[in-house]
């Protein structure tokens, strides 16, 4: 079912500083910051040859990564995102196997303007998993 | 400096159960378990089209992932591994910029029989970073 690793997301307190770590210290290619108001984050992508790292900074008081950063003040790996060919078919198959889909279970439009869903970490090795339609 | 994302490592308590999640629930291709006695882990690789997920189960009482699993009993994302062309040049360049290399700073032979180093999470957005010679 799952295909490519679309990205690994890292939550950070200071996007400018984190971007500098990847651009200057690690010598990677970075995109300009992009405000994702609907998701409560500002995003920078690190473009690696085979995938992306997504740096997430909280936007607003209700940002979904606020609590994560309270627990992980230095930042940390927040989720992994796998591509699927058909997100509705994938969701229905996972639910039939007992896996929990977060929120209302309906795909939202993600940072790449494609439908995404999040799966419960307790069902996936303690890892928050995002699925994105390829 | 950094090239491909070689893998994302996920620490788990029960490798057989975690392998079943990726193989059966997520429908991914998995390798047989491989004992890495020198690193205190047993490893299964999930082979995605563009990169790998490395599932790590503690091996022995002194496993380096034992403490991580005490703090994260459900498991969790443990580190990311980036490829570099020349691990010694990369290490020296990072150290010159003030980044901390873990252990004695000398590369060890990793799970792919290639030299690897680990970098201090506090210098890299709260993320444990492994470098592997490509």
CSV table of C-alpha atoms in Angstrom, one decimal:
chain,number,residue,atom,x,y,z
A,1,UNK,CA,0.0,0.0,0.0
A,2,UNK,CA,2.5,2.6,1.0
A,3,UNK,CA,4.9,4.0,-1.6
A,4,UNK,CA,7.6,6.6,-1.4
A,5,UNK,CA,8.6,8.4,1.8
A,6,UNK,CA,7.3,11.9,0.9
A,7,UNK,CA,9.0,13.6,3.8
A,8,UNK,CA,10.1,13.5,7.4
A,9,UNK,CA,8.8,16.4,9.5
A,10,UNK,CA,10.8,18.0,12.2
A,11,UNK,CA,9.2,20.5,14.6
A,12,UNK,CA,11.3,23.4,15.6
A,13,UNK,CA,10.8,26.6,17.8
A,14,UNK,CA,12.9,28.8,15.5
A,15,UNK,CA,12.5,28.2,11.8
A,16,UNK,CA,15.2,30.7,10.8
A,17,UNK,CA,17.7,29.0,13.0
A,18,UNK,CA,16.7,25.5,11.9
A,19,UNK,CA,16.9,26.5,8.3
A,20,UNK,CA,20.4,27.9,8.8
A,21,UNK,CA,21.5,24.5,10.4
A,22,UNK,CA,20.3,22.6,7.2
A,23,UNK,CA,21.5,25.3,4.7
A,24,UNK,CA,24.7,26.4,6.2
A,25,UNK,CA,26.0,23.6,8.5
A,26,UNK,CA,24.7,20.6,6.5
A,27,UNK,CA,24.9,22.3,3.1
A,28,UNK,CA,21.4,21.3,1.9
A,29,UNK,CA,19.0,23.0,-0.5
A,30,UNK,CA,16.2,24.8,1.3
A,31,UNK,CA,13.0,26.5,0.1
A,32,UNK,CA,11.6,29.8,1.3
A,33,UNK,CA,9.3,29.7,4.3
A,34,UNK,CA,5.6,29.0,3.5
A,35,UNK,CA,2.8,29.9,5.8
A,36,UNK,CA,0.2,27.2,6.1
A,37,UNK,CA,-2.5,29.0,8.1
A,38,UNK,CA,-5.0,26.2,7.9
A,39,UNK,CA,-2.5,23.8,9.5
A,40,UNK,CA,-1.1,26.2,12.1
A,41,UNK,CA,2.4,26.0,10.9
A,42,UNK,CA,5.1,27.8,8.9
A,43,UNK,CA,7.0,25.3,6.7
A,44,UNK,CA,10.5,25.1,5.1
A,45,UNK,CA,11.4,22.1,2.9
A,46,UNK,CA,14.9,20.7,2.8
A,47,UNK,CA,15.2,19.2,-0.7
A,48,UNK,CA,17.3,16.1,-0.6
A,49,UNK,CA,18.0,14.1,-3.8
A,50,UNK,CA,15.5,11.3,-2.9
A,51,UNK,CA,13.0,13.0,-0.5
A,52,UNK,CA,12.3,16.0,1.7
A,53,UNK,CA,12.7,17.1,5.3
A,54,UNK,CA,9.9,19.4,6.4
A,55,UNK,CA,10.8,21.9,9.1
A,56,UNK,CA,7.6,23.0,11.0
A,57,UNK,CA,7.4,26.1,13.2
A,58,UNK,CA,4.2,26.7,15.2
A,59,UNK,CA,1.9,29.4,13.8
A,60,UNK,CA,-0.7,30.8,16.3
A,61,UNK,CA,-1.6,29.8,19.8
A,62,UNK,CA,-3.4,26.6,18.8
A,63,UNK,CA,-0.7,25.2,16.5
A,64,UNK,CA,-0.9,21.3,16.5
A,65,UNK,CA,2.8,21.2,17.2
A,66,UNK,CA,2.7,23.5,20.2
A,67,UNK,CA,2.3,20.7,22.7
A,68,UNK,CA,5.0,18.6,21.0
A,69,UNK,CA,7.4,21.4,21.4
A,70,UNK,CA,6.5,21.9,25.1
A,71,UNK,CA,7.6,18.2,25.6
A,72,UNK,CA,10.5,18.5,23.2
A,73,UNK,CA,11.9,22.1,23.7
A,74,UNK,CA,14.9,21.5,21.4
A,75,UNK,CA,12.6,20.3,18.6
A,76,UNK,CA,12.4,16.8,17.3
A,77,UNK,CA,11.1,14.5,14.6
A,78,UNK,CA,7.3,14.9,14.5
A,79,UNK,CA,6.0,12.6,11.8
A,80,UNK,CA,6.8,10.6,8.7
A,81,UNK,CA,4.7,10.9,5.5
A,82,UNK,CA,4.2,8.0,3.1
A,83,UNK,CA,2.6,8.3,-0.3
A,84,UNK,CA,-0.4,6.2,-1.3
A,85,UNK,CA,-2.1,5.9,-4.7
A,86,UNK,CA,-5.6,6.3,-3.4
A,87,UNK,CA,-6.0,7.8,0.0
A,88,UNK,CA,-9.7,6.8,0.4
A,89,UNK,CA,-9.0,3.2,-0.5
A,90,UNK,CA,-5.9,3.3,1.9
A,91,UNK,CA,-8.0,4.8,4.7
A,92,UNK,CA,-10.8,2.2,4.3
A,93,UNK,CA,-8.3,-0.7,4.2
A,94,UNK,CA,-6.5,0.5,7.3
A,95,UNK,CA,-9.8,1.1,9.2
A,96,UNK,CA,-10.9,-2.4,8.3
A,97,UNK,CA,-7.7,-3.7,9.9
A,98,UNK,CA,-8.5,-1.8,13.1
A,99,UNK,CA,-6.1,1.2,12.6
A,100,UNK,CA,-7.3,4.6,13.9
A,101,UNK,CA,-7.4,7.6,11.6
A,102,UNK,CA,-7.1,10.9,13.5
A,103,UNK,CA,-9.7,13.7,13.4
A,104,UNK,CA,-12.9,13.1,11.5
A,105,UNK,CA,-11.3,10.6,9.2
A,106,UNK,CA,-11.8,12.8,6.1
A,107,UNK,CA,-8.7,13.8,4.1
A,108,UNK,CA,-7.6,17.4,4.4
A,109,UNK,CA,-5.5,19.4,1.9
A,110,UNK,CA,-1.9,19.3,3.0
A,111,UNK,CA,1.2,21.4,2.4
A,112,UNK,CA,1.6,20.0,-1.2
A,113,UNK,CA,-2.1,20.8,-2.1
A,114,UNK,CA,-2.8,17.1,-2.0
A,115,UNK,CA,-5.2,15.2,0.3
A,116,UNK,CA,-3.6,13.9,3.5
A,117,UNK,CA,-4.7,11.9,6.6
A,118,UNK,CA,-2.9,11.2,9.9
A,119,UNK,CA,-2.9,7.8,11.6
A,120,UNK,CA,-2.7,7.1,15.3
A,121,UNK,CA,0.8,6.7,16.6
A,122,UNK,CA,-0.2,3.9,19.0
A,123,UNK,CA,-1.1,1.7,15.9
A,124,UNK,CA,2.1,2.5,14.1
A,125,UNK,CA,5.1,1.8,16.4
A,126,UNK,CA,4.7,5.1,18.4
A,127,UNK,CA,5.1,7.1,15.2
A,128,UNK,CA,2.7,9.7,13.9
A,129,UNK,CA,2.1,8.7,10.2
A,130,UNK,CA,0.8,11.0,7.5
A,131,UNK,CA,-0.5,9.5,4.3
A,132,UNK,CA,-0.5,11.7,1.2
A,133,UNK,CA,-2.2,10.9,-2.1
A,134,UNK,CA,0.7,10.6,-4.6
B,1,UNK,CA,27.3,18.3,2.1
B,2,UNK,CA,24.4,15.9,2.9
B,3,UNK,CA,23.0,13.9,0.1
B,4,UNK,CA,20.3,11.2,0.1
B,5,UNK,CA,18.2,10.3,3.2
B,6,UNK,CA,19.6,6.8,3.7
B,7,UNK,CA,17.0,5.8,6.3
B,8,UNK,CA,14.7,6.9,9.1
B,9,UNK,CA,15.2,4.7,12.2
B,10,UNK,CA,12.2,3.7,14.4
B,11,UNK,CA,12.9,2.1,17.8
B,12,UNK,CA,10.5,-0.6,18.8
B,13,UNK,CA,10.0,-3.0,21.8
B,14,UNK,CA,8.7,-5.9,19.7
B,15,UNK,CA,10.4,-6.2,16.3
B,16,UNK,CA,8.1,-9.0,15.1
B,17,UNK,CA,5.0,-7.0,15.9
B,18,UNK,CA,6.4,-3.8,14.3
B,19,UNK,CA,7.4,-5.8,11.2
B,20,UNK,CA,3.9,-7.1,10.9
B,21,UNK,CA,2.5,-3.5,11.0
B,22,UNK,CA,4.7,-2.5,8.1
B,23,UNK,CA,4.3,-5.7,6.1
B,24,UNK,CA,0.7,-6.5,6.7
B,25,UNK,CA,-1.1,-3.3,7.7
B,26,UNK,CA,0.9,-0.9,5.5
B,27,UNK,CA,1.7,-3.4,2.8
B,28,UNK,CA,5.5,-2.6,2.5
B,29,UNK,CA,8.4,-4.9,1.6
B,30,UNK,CA,10.4,-5.9,4.7
B,31,UNK,CA,13.8,-7.7,5.0
B,32,UNK,CA,14.5,-10.6,7.5
B,33,UNK,CA,15.8,-9.5,10.9
B,34,UNK,CA,19.5,-8.9,11.1
B,35,UNK,CA,21.4,-9.1,14.5
B,36,UNK,CA,23.9,-6.2,14.9
B,37,UNK,CA,25.6,-7.3,18.0
B,38,UNK,CA,28.2,-4.5,17.9
B,39,UNK,CA,25.5,-1.9,17.9
B,40,UNK,CA,23.2,-3.7,20.5
B,41,UNK,CA,20.2,-3.9,18.1
B,42,UNK,CA,18.3,-6.3,15.9
B,43,UNK,CA,17.3,-4.6,12.6
B,44,UNK,CA,14.6,-5.0,10.0
B,45,UNK,CA,14.6,-2.7,7.0
B,46,UNK,CA,11.4,-1.6,5.3
B,47,UNK,CA,12.3,-1.0,1.7
B,48,UNK,CA,10.4,1.9,0.2
B,49,UNK,CA,10.9,3.0,-3.5
B,50,UNK,CA,13.1,5.9,-2.5
B,51,UNK,CA,14.6,5.1,0.9
B,52,UNK,CA,14.4,2.8,3.9
B,53,UNK,CA,12.8,2.7,7.3
B,54,UNK,CA,15.0,0.9,9.8
B,55,UNK,CA,13.1,-0.8,12.7
B,56,UNK,CA,15.4,-1.2,15.7
B,57,UNK,CA,14.8,-3.6,18.6
B,58,UNK,CA,17.1,-3.5,21.7
B,59,UNK,CA,19.7,-6.4,21.9
B,60,UNK,CA,21.2,-6.9,25.3
B,61,UNK,CA,20.9,-4.9,28.6
B,62,UNK,CA,23.2,-2.1,27.3
B,63,UNK,CA,21.5,-1.5,24.1
B,64,UNK,CA,21.8,2.2,23.1
B,65,UNK,CA,18.1,2.3,22.4
B,66,UNK,CA,17.0,1.0,25.8
B,67,UNK,CA,16.8,4.4,27.5
B,68,UNK,CA,14.9,5.8,24.5
B,69,UNK,CA,12.3,3.0,24.8
B,70,UNK,CA,12.0,3.7,28.6
B,71,UNK,CA,11.0,7.2,27.7
B,72,UNK,CA,8.9,6.2,24.7
B,73,UNK,CA,7.3,2.9,25.6
B,74,UNK,CA,5.2,2.7,22.4
B,75,UNK,CA,8.4,3.1,20.3
B,76,UNK,CA,9.2,6.2,18.2
B,77,UNK,CA,11.4,7.8,15.6
B,78,UNK,CA,15.0,7.5,16.9
B,79,UNK,CA,17.2,9.1,14.2
B,80,UNK,CA,17.6,10.1,10.6
B,81,UNK,CA,20.6,9.1,8.5
B,82,UNK,CA,22.0,11.2,5.7
B,83,UNK,CA,24.6,10.1,3.2
B,84,UNK,CA,27.8,12.0,2.7
B,85,UNK,CA,30.5,11.5,0.1
B,86,UNK,CA,33.4,11.6,2.5
B,87,UNK,CA,32.7,11.1,6.1
B,88,UNK,CA,36.0,12.3,7.4
B,89,UNK,CA,35.8,15.6,5.4
B,90,UNK,CA,32.2,16.0,6.6
B,91,UNK,CA,33.1,15.4,10.2
B,92,UNK,CA,36.0,17.9,10.1
B,93,UNK,CA,33.8,20.5,8.4
B,94,UNK,CA,31.0,20.1,11.0
B,95,UNK,CA,33.5,20.2,13.9
B,96,UNK,CA,35.0,23.4,12.5
B,97,UNK,CA,31.5,24.9,12.6
B,98,UNK,CA,31.1,23.9,16.3
B,99,UNK,CA,28.9,20.9,15.8
B,100,UNK,CA,29.4,18.0,18.3
B,101,UNK,CA,30.2,14.5,17.1
B,102,UNK,CA,29.1,11.7,19.5
B,103,UNK,CA,31.4,9.1,21.1
B,104,UNK,CA,35.1,9.4,20.3
B,105,UNK,CA,34.5,11.1,17.0
B,106,UNK,CA,35.8,8.2,14.9
B,107,UNK,CA,33.5,6.5,12.4
B,108,UNK,CA,32.2,3.0,13.2
B,109,UNK,CA,31.0,0.4,10.8
B,110,UNK,CA,27.2,0.6,10.6
B,111,UNK,CA,24.4,-1.7,9.6
B,112,UNK,CA,25.3,-1.4,5.8
B,113,UNK,CA,29.0,-2.2,6.4
B,114,UNK,CA,29.9,1.5,5.8
B,115,UNK,CA,31.5,4.1,8.1
B,116,UNK,CA,28.9,6.0,10.2
B,117,UNK,CA,29.0,8.8,12.8
B,118,UNK,CA,26.3,10.3,15.0
B,119,UNK,CA,25.9,14.0,15.6
B,120,UNK,CA,24.6,15.7,18.8
B,121,UNK,CA,20.8,16.3,18.7
B,122,UNK,CA,21.1,19.7,20.4
B,123,UNK,CA,23.1,21.0,17.4
B,124,UNK,CA,20.6,19.6,14.9
B,125,UNK,CA,17.0,20.7,15.8
B,126,UNK,CA,16.6,18.2,18.6
B,127,UNK,CA,17.2,15.3,16.1
B,128,UNK,CA,19.8,12.6,16.4
B,129,UNK,CA,21.5,12.6,13.0
B,130,UNK,CA,23.6,9.7,11.6
B,131,UNK,CA,26.0,10.3,8.7
B,132,UNK,CA,26.8,7.4,6.5
B,133,UNK,CA,29.5,7.4,3.8
B,134,UNK,CA,27.7,6.9,0.5
